[in-house]
Amino acid sequence: LRLEINFLSSSMDPLFILIQLEVLIQFKNSVSQFHNPIFQCLTDLWIQITIMCICSRICH
């Protein structure tokens, strides 16, 4: 997970991160059909991390 976060934050292309976020949201929507709370929680966390990465990109 940490490696992926580093990869996301080091990626120079904001569009790439936005696409990543879009994929995550679609993934979350498909996951919600399974009603697995742990999985949903992880996906939510992942989306929040991605949004944080986007914000840090915009701010810097």
PDB file of C-alpha atoms in Angstrom:
ATOM      1  CA  LEU A   1       0.000   0.000   0.000  1.00  0.00           C
ATOM      2  CA  ARG A   2       2.739   2.453   0.956  1.00  0.00           C
ATOM      3  CA  LEU A   3       4.613   1.769  -2.260  1.00  0.00           C
ATOM      4  CA  GLU A   4       1.500   2.570  -4.260  1.00  0.00           C
ATOM      5  CA  ILE A   5       0.955   5.803  -2.317  1.00  0.00           C
ATOM      6  CA  ASN A   6       4.526   6.857  -3.097  1.00  0.00           C
ATOM      7  CA  PHE A   7       3.949   6.017  -6.722  1.00  0.00           C
ATOM      8  CA  LEU A   8       0.768   8.093  -6.781  1.00  0.00           C
ATOM      9  CA  SER A   9       2.337  11.098  -5.106  1.00  0.00           C
ATOM     10  CA  SER A  10       5.419  10.950  -7.321  1.00  0.00           C
ATOM     11  CA  SER A  11       3.376  10.742 -10.504  1.00  0.00           C
ATOM     12  CA  MET A  12       3.685  14.090 -12.246  1.00  0.00           C
ATOM     13  CA  ASP A  13       0.520  13.785 -14.306  1.00  0.00           C
ATOM     14  CA  PRO A  14      -2.588  15.028 -12.453  1.00  0.00           C
ATOM     15  CA  LEU A  15      -4.741  13.502 -15.177  1.00  0.00           C
ATOM     16  CA  PHE A  16      -3.306  10.089 -14.358  1.00  0.00           C
ATOM     17  CA  ILE A  17      -4.271  10.552 -10.707  1.00  0.00           C
ATOM     18  CA  LEU A  18      -7.776  11.645 -11.703  1.00  0.00           C
ATOM     19  CA  ILE A  19      -8.160   8.567 -13.893  1.00  0.00           C
ATOM     20  CA  GLN A  20      -6.930   6.481 -10.967  1.00  0.00           C
ATOM     21  CA  LEU A  21      -9.587   8.106  -8.786  1.00  0.00           C
ATOM     22  CA  GLU A  22     -12.285   7.429 -11.371  1.00  0.00           C
ATOM     23  CA  VAL A  23     -11.273   3.760 -11.499  1.00  0.00           C
ATOM     24  CA  LEU A  24     -11.338   3.613  -7.694  1.00  0.00           C
ATOM     25  CA  ILE A  25     -14.843   5.070  -7.511  1.00  0.00           C
ATOM     26  CA  GLN A  26     -16.100   2.586 -10.104  1.00  0.00           C
ATOM     27  CA  PHE A  27     -14.359  -0.167  -8.147  1.00  0.00           C
ATOM     28  CA  LYS A  28     -16.023   1.033  -4.935  1.00  0.00           C
ATOM     29  CA  ASN A  29     -19.431   0.970  -6.623  1.00  0.00           C
ATOM     30  CA  SER A  30     -18.920  -2.615  -7.732  1.00  0.00           C
ATOM     31  CA  VAL A  31     -17.558  -3.572  -4.305  1.00  0.00           C
ATOM     32  CA  SER A  32     -20.637  -2.200  -2.523  1.00  0.00           C
ATOM     33  CA  GLN A  33     -22.681  -4.970  -4.150  1.00  0.00           C
ATOM     34  CA  PHE A  34     -20.765  -7.541  -2.086  1.00  0.00           C
ATOM     35  CA  HIS A  35     -21.607  -5.798   1.209  1.00  0.00           C
ATOM     36  CA  ASN A  36     -18.174  -6.446   2.653  1.00  0.00           C
ATOM     37  CA  PRO A  37     -17.550  -3.720   5.274  1.00  0.00           C
ATOM     38  CA  ILE A  38     -13.793  -4.310   5.536  1.00  0.00           C
ATOM     39  CA  PHE A  39     -13.367  -4.153   1.777  1.00  0.00           C
ATOM     40  CA  GLN A  40     -15.524  -1.026   1.555  1.00  0.00           C
ATOM     41  CA  CYS A  41     -13.544   0.620   4.335  1.00  0.00           C
ATOM     42  CA  LEU A  42     -10.259  -0.091   2.548  1.00  0.00           C
ATOM     43  CA  THR A  43     -11.640   1.279  -0.698  1.00  0.00           C
ATOM     44  CA  ASP A  44     -12.863   4.433   1.063  1.00  0.00           C
ATOM     45  CA  LEU A  45      -9.441   4.895   2.608  1.00  0.00           C
ATOM     46  CA  TRP A  46      -7.804   4.363  -0.783  1.00  0.00           C
ATOM     47  CA  ILE A  47     -10.058   7.017  -2.369  1.00  0.00           C
ATOM     48  CA  GLN A  48      -9.235   9.480   0.423  1.00  0.00           C
ATOM     49  CA  ILE A  49      -5.512   8.865  -0.065  1.00  0.00           C
ATOM     50  CA  THR A  50      -5.872   9.437  -3.807  1.00  0.00           C
ATOM     51  CA  ILE A  51      -7.771  12.694  -3.208  1.00  0.00           C
ATOM     52  CA  MET A  52      -5.034  13.791  -0.802  1.00  0.00           C
ATOM     53  CA  CYS A  53      -2.455  13.082  -3.495  1.00  0.00           C
ATOM     54  CA  ILE A  54      -4.417  15.187  -5.992  1.00  0.00           C
ATOM     55  CA  CYS A  55      -4.660  18.031  -3.474  1.00  0.00           C
ATOM     56  CA  SER A  56      -0.947  17.960  -2.722  1.00  0.00           C
ATOM     57  CA  ARG A  57      -0.242  18.054  -6.467  1.00  0.00           C
ATOM     58  CA  ILE A  58      -2.492  21.088  -6.948  1.00  0.00           C
ATOM     59  CA  CYS A  59      -1.034  22.912  -3.944  1.00  0.00           C
ATOM     60  CA  HIS A  60       2.622  22.400  -4.864  1.00  0.00           C
TER      61      HIS A  60
END
